[in-house]
CSV table of C-alpha atoms in Angstrom, one decimal:
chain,number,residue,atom,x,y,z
A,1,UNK,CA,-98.6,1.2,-38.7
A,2,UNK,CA,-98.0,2.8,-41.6
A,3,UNK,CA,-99.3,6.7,-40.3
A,4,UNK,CA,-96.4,5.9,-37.1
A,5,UNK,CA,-94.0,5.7,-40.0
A,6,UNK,CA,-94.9,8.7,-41.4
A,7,UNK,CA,-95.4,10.8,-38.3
A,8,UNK,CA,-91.7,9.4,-37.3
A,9,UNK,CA,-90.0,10.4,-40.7
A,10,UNK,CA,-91.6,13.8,-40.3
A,11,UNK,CA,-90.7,14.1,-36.3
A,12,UNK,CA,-87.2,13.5,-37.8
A,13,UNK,CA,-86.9,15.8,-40.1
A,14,UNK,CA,-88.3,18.9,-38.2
A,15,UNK,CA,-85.5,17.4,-35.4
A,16,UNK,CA,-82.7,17.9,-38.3
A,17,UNK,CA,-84.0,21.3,-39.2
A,18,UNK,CA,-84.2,22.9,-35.7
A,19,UNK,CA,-80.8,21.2,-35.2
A,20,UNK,CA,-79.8,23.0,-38.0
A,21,UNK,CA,-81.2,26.6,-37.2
A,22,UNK,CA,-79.7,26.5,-33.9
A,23,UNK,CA,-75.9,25.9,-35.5
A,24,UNK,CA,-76.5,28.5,-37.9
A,25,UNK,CA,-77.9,31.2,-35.6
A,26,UNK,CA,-74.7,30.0,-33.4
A,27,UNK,CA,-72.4,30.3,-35.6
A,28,UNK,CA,-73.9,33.3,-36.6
A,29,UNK,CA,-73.6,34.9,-33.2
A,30,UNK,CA,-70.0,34.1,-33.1
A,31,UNK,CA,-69.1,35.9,-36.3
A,32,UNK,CA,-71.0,38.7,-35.2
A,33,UNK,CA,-69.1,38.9,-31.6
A,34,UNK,CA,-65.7,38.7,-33.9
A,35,UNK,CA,-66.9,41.3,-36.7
A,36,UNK,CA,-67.7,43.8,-33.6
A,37,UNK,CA,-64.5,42.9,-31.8
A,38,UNK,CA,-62.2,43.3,-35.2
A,39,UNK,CA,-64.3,46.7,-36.2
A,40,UNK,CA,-63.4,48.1,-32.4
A,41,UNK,CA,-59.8,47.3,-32.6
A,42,UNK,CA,-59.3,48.6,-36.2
A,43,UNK,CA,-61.5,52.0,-35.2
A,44,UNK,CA,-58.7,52.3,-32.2
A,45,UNK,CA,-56.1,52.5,-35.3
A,46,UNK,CA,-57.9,54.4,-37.6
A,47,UNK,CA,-58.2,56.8,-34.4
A,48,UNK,CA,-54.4,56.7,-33.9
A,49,UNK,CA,-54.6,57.4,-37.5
A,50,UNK,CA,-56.1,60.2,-37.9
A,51,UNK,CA,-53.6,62.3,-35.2
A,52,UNK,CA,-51.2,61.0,-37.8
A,53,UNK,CA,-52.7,62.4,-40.4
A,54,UNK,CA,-53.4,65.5,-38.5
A,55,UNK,CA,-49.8,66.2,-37.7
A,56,UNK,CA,-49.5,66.2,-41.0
A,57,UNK,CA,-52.0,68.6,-42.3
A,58,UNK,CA,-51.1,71.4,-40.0
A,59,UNK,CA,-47.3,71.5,-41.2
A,60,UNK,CA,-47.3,74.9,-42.6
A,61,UNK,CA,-46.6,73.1,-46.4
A,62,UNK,CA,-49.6,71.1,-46.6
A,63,UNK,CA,-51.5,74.0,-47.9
A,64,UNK,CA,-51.2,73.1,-50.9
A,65,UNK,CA,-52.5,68.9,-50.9
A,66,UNK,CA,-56.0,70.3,-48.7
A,67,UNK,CA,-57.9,70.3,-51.2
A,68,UNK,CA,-58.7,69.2,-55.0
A,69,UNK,CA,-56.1,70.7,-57.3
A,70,UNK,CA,-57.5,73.3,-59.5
A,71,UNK,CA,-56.3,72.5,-62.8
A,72,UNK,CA,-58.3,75.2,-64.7
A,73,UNK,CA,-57.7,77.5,-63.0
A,74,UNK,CA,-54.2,76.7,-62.9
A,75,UNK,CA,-54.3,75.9,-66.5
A,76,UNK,CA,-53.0,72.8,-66.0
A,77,UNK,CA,-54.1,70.7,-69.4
A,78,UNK,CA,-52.0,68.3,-69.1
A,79,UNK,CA,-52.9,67.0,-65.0
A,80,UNK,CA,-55.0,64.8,-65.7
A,81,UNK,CA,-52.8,62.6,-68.6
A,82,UNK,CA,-50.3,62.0,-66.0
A,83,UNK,CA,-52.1,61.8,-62.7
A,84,UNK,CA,-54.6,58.9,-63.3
A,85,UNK,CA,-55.8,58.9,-59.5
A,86,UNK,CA,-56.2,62.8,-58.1
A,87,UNK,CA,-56.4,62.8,-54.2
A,88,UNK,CA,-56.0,65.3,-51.6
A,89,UNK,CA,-56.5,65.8,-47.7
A,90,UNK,CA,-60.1,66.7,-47.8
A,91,UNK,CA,-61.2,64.2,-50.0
A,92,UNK,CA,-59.2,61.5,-47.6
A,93,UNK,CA,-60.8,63.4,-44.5
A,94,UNK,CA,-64.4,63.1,-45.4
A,95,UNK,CA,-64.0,59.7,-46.8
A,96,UNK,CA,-62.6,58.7,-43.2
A,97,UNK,CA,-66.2,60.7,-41.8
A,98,UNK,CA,-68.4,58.8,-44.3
A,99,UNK,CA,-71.2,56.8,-42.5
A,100,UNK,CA,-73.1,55.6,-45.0
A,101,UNK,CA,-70.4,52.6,-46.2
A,102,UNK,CA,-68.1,54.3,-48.6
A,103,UNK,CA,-66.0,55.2,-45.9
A,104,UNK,CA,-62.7,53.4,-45.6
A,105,UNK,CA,-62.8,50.2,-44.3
A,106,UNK,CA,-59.0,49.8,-42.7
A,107,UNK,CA,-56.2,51.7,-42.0
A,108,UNK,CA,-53.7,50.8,-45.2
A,109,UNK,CA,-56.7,52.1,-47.8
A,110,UNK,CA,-56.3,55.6,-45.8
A,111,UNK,CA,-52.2,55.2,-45.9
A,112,UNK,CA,-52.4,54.0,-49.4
A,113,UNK,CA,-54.6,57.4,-50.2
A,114,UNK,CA,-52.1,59.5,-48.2
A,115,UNK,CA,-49.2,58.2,-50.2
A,116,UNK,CA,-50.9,59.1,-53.5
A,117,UNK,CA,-51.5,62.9,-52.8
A,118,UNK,CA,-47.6,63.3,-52.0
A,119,UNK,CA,-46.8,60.9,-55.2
A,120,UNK,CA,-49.0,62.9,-57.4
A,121,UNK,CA,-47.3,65.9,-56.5
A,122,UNK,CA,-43.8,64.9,-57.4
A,123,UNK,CA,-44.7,63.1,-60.2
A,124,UNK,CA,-46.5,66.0,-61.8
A,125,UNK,CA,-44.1,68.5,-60.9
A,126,UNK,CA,-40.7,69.1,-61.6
A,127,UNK,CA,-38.5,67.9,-58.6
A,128,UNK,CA,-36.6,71.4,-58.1
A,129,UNK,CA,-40.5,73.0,-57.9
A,130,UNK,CA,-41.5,73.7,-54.6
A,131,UNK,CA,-44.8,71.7,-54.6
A,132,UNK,CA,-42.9,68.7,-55.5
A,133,UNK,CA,-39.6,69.5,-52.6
A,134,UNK,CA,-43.3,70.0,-50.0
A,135,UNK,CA,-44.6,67.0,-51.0
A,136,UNK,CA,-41.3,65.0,-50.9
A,137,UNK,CA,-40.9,66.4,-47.1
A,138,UNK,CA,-44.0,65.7,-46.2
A,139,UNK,CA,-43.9,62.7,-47.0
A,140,UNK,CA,-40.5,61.4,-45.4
A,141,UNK,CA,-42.3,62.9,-41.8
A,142,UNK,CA,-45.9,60.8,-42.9
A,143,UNK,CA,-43.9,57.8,-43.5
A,144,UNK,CA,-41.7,57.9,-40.0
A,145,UNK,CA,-44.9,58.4,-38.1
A,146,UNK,CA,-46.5,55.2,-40.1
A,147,UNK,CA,-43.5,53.0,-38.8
A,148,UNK,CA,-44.3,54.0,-35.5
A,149,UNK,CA,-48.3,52.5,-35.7
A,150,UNK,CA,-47.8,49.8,-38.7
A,151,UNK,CA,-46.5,47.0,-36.0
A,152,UNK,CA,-50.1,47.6,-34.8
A,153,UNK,CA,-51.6,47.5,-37.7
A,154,UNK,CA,-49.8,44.5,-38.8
A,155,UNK,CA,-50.6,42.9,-35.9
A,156,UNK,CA,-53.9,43.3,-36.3
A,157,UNK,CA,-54.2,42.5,-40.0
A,158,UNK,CA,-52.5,38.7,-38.8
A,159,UNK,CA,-55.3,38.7,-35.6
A,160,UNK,CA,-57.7,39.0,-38.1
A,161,UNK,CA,-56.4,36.2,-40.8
A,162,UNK,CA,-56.2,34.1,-38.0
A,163,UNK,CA,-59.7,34.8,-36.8
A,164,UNK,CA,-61.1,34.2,-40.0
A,165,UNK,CA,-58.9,30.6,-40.1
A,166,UNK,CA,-60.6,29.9,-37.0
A,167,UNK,CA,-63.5,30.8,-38.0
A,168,UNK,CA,-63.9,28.4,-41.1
A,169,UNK,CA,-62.5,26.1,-39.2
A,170,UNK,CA,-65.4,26.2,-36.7
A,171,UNK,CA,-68.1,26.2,-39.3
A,172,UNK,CA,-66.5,22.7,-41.0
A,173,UNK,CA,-66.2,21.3,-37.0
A,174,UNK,CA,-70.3,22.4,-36.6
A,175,UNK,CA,-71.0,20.8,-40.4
A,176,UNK,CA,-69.3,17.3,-39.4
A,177,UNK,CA,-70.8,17.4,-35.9
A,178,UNK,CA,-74.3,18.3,-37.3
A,179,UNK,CA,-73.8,15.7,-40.0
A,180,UNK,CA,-72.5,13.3,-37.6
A,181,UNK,CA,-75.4,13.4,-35.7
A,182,UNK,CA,-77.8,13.7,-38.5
A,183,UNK,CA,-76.8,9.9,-39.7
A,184,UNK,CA,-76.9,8.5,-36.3
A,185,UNK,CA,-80.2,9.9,-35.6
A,186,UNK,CA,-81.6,8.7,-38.7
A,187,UNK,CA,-80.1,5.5,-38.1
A,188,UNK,CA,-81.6,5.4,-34.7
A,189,UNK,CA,-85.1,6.1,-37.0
A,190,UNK,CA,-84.1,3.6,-39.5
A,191,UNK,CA,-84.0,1.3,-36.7
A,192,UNK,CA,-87.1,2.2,-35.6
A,193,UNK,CA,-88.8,2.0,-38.8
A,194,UNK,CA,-87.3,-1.6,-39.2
A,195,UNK,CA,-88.6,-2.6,-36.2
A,196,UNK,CA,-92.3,-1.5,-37.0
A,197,UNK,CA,-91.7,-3.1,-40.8
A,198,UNK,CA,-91.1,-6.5,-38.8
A,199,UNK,CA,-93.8,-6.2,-36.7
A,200,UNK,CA,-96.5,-5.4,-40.0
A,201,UNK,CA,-94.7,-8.6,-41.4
A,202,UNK,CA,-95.5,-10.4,-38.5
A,203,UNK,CA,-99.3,-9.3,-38.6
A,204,UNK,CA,-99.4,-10.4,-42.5
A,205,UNK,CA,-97.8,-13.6,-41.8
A,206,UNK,CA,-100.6,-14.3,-39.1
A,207,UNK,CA,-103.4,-13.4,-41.5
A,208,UNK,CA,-102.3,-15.3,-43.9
A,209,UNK,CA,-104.6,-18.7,-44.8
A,210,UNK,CA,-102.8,-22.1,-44.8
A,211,UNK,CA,-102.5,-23.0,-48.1
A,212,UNK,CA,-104.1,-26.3,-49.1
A,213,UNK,CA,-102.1,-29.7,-50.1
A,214,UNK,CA,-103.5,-29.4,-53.5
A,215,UNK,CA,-103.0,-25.3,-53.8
A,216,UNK,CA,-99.1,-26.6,-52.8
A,217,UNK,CA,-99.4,-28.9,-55.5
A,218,UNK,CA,-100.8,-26.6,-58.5
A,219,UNK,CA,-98.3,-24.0,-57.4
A,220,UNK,CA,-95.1,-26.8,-57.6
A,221,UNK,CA,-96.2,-27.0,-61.2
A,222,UNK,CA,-97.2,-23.8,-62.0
A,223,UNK,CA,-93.2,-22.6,-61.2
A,224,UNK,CA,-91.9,-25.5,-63.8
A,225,UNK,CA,-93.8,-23.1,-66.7
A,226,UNK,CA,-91.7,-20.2,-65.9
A,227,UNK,CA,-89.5,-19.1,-67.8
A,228,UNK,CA,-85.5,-19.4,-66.8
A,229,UNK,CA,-85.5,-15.6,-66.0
A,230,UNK,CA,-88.7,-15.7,-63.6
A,231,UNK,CA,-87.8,-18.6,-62.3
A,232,UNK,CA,-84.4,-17.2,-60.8
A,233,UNK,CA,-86.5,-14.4,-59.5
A,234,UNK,CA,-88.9,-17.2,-57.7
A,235,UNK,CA,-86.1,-18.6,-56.5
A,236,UNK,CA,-84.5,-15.4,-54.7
A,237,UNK,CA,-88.3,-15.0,-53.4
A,238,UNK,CA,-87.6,-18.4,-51.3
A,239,UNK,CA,-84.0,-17.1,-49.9
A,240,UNK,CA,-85.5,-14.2,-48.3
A,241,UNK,CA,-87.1,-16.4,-45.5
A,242,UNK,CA,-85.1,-19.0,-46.1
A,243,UNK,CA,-81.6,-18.3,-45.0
A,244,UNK,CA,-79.8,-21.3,-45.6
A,245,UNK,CA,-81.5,-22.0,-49.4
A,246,UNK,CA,-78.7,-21.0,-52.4
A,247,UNK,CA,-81.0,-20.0,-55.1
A,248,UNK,CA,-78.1,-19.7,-57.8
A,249,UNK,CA,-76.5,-23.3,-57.2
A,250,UNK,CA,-76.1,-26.1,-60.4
A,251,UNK,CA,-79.3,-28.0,-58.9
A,252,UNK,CA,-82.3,-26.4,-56.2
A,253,UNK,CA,-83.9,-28.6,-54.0
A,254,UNK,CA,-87.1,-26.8,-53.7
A,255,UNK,CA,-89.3,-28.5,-50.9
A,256,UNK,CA,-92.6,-26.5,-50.9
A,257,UNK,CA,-94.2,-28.2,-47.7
A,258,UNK,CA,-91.0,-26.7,-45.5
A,259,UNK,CA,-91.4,-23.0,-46.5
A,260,UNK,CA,-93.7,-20.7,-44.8
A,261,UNK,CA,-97.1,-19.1,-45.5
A,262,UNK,CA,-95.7,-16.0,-46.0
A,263,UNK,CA,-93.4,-17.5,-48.6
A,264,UNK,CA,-95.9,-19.7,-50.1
A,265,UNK,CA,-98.6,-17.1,-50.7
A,266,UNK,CA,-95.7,-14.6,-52.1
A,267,UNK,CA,-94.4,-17.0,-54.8
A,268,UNK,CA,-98.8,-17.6,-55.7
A,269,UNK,CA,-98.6,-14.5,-56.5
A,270,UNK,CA,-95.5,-14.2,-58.0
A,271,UNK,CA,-95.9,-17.1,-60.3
A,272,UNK,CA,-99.3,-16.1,-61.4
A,273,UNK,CA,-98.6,-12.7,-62.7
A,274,UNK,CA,-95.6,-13.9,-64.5
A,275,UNK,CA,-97.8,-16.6,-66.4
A,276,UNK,CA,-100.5,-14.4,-66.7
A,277,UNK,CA,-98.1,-12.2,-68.7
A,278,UNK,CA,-96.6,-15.2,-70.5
A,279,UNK,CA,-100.0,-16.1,-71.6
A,280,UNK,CA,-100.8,-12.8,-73.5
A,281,UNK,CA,-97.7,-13.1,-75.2
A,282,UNK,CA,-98.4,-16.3,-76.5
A,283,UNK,CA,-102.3,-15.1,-77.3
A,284,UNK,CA,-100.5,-12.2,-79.8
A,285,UNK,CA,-97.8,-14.8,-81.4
A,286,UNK,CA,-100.2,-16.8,-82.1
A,287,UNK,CA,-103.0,-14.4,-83.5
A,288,UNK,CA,-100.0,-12.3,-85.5
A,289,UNK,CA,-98.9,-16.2,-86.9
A,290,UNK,CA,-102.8,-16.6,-87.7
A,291,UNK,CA,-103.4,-13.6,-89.6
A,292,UNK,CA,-99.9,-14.2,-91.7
A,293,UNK,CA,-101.3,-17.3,-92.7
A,294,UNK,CA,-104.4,-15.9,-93.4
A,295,UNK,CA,-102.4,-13.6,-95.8
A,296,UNK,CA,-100.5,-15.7,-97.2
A,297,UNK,CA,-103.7,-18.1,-98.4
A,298,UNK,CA,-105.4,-14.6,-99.5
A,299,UNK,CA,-102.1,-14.1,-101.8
A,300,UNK,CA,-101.8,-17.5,-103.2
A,301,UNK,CA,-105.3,-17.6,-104.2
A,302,UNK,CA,-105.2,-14.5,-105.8
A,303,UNK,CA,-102.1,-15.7,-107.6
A,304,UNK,CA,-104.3,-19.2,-108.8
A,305,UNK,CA,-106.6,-16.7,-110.2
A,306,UNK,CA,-104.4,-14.5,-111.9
A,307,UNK,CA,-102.6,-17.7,-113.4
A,308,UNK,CA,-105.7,-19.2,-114.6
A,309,UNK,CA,-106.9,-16.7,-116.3
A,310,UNK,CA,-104.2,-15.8,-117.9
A,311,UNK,CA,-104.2,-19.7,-119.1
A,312,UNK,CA,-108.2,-19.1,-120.7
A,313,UNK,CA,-107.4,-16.1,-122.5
A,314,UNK,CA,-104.2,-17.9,-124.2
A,315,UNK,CA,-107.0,-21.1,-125.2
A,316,UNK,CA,-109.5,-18.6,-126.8
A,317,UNK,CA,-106.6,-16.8,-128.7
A,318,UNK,CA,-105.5,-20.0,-129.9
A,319,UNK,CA,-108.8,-21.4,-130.8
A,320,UNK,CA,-109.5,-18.5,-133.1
A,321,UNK,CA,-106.4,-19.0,-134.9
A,322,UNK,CA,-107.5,-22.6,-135.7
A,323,UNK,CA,-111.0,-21.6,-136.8
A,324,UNK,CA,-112.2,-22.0,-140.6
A,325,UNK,CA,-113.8,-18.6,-140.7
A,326,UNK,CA,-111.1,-16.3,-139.5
């Protein structure tokens, strides 16, 4: 009976775990179908994008913002105190053809960018200069042709808060579910496992010898030498099979012929370990209590001894004293 147990328990546990694995790799799919979906649609913008940008870049002023300003050559010492962030069109363009993950991930990181290279101009330069009137016009025309595509990207950017809403939302559905059906499984086992306990109870029960009238008898007596504690716990031993027995009320009624064998043999047990224990107690009180007296005759005859000699060498002093020839 008790291998079925274990091969149940274990059957139950590998049922959890697949049941697991198959909500995980679900759920895992899912986000994977949303992740490609989301990286599509935002590709589609970034495309839309780029003939932005492009627009942009072939105004006959953007000469200037294509690439990397060359501050020593321009002798420019003081560039990079006030621009903390240099950016230009080809750094933005090869960052937009990077495969290999640095690339920008949405289309506000490459507007963002875009921005800066026009803000970097004016603030650097003087706002009668020329680079700074460019990059001022330039960046009027960029920021017209944004507010065409941001609905779009706006749009997009709420899709995508709302996917990932959804998506958490799924994942604690799938946890309760999984859970849900984790406790009534193992309810359903617990069940099971009850029903197996009962029948090993039933088996011991039926192996179990009829106790004898006088067995009864020195077991009645034997649970009146335990102590108050024990004899609580003897007590509750009785309820178990005995539904209708109170084993905390004022006075017990304790009729040992009505309980079972089960019962019976339990409480044998039960009562002989206790007073088995009680027993060696009482063995080391008493041998502790034997060797103090033992100690404490040792002492008081060392003490007589002490005393009395102590009285003989007094007598011989004194007898000295009295003696003609001293």
């Amino acid at each position: 009976m008790e291998l079925t147990i274990t091969k149940s328990a274990s059957a139950f546990k590998e049922k959890v775990k697949e049941k697991q694995l198959t909500g995980l790799e679900k759920q895992q799919q899912e986000a994977s179908q949303r992740e490609a979906a989301a990286l599509k649609r935002m590709q589609e913008l970034m495309r839309q994008f780029a003939t932005i940008l492009r627009q942009i870049t072939q105004h006959k002023w953007a000469h200037p913002f294509m690439h990397p300003v060359d501050v020593e050559g321009l002798g420019l010492h003081d560039y990079y105190e006030i621009v903390q962030k240099p950016m230009d069109f080809g750094t933005i363009k090869s960052k937009m053809e990077a495969k290999d993950g640095t690339g920008y991930k949405n289309v506000r990181e490459i507007y963002s960018d875009v921005r800066l290279v026009f803000k970097n101009a004016m603030k650097y330069n003087d706002e009668r200069h020329d680079v700074h009137i460019m990059a001022k016009t330039l960046l009027e025309k960029f920021e017209e042709k944004w507010l065409q595509l941001l609905p779009k990207v706006a749009e997009e950017e709420k899709r995508q808060v709302e996917e990932e809403a959804k998506a958490e939302l799924d994942v604690k559905l799938a946890q309760e579910a999984v859970h849900a059906n984790m406790a009534k499984e193992l309810s359903n086992e617990l069940c099971d496992v009850d029903l197996q306990l009962e029948k090993l109870r039933q088996i011991v029960i039926q192996k179990c010898r009829k106790m004898s009238t006088e067995e009864k008898k020195k077991l009645g007596t034997a649970l009146t030498r335990l102590s108050p504690e024990d004899l609580g716990k003897a007590l509750e031993i009785v309820a178990e099979n005995n539904p209708g027995f109170q084993p905390t009320a004022q006075e017990v009624d304790l009729d040992i012929d009505a309980q079972s064998e089960l019962t019976l043999w339990r409480l044998k047990v039960f009562v002989q370990d206790k007073l088995k224990l009680a027993g060696k107690c009482s063995e080391a009180v008493v041998c502790n209590n034997i060797n103090n007296n033992e100690n404490t005759i040792k002492s008081n005859s060392k003490r007589r001894r002490e005393i009395s000699d102590a009285l003989t060498k007094n007598a011989i002093k004194r007898n000295r004293k009295l003696s003609p020839n001293s």
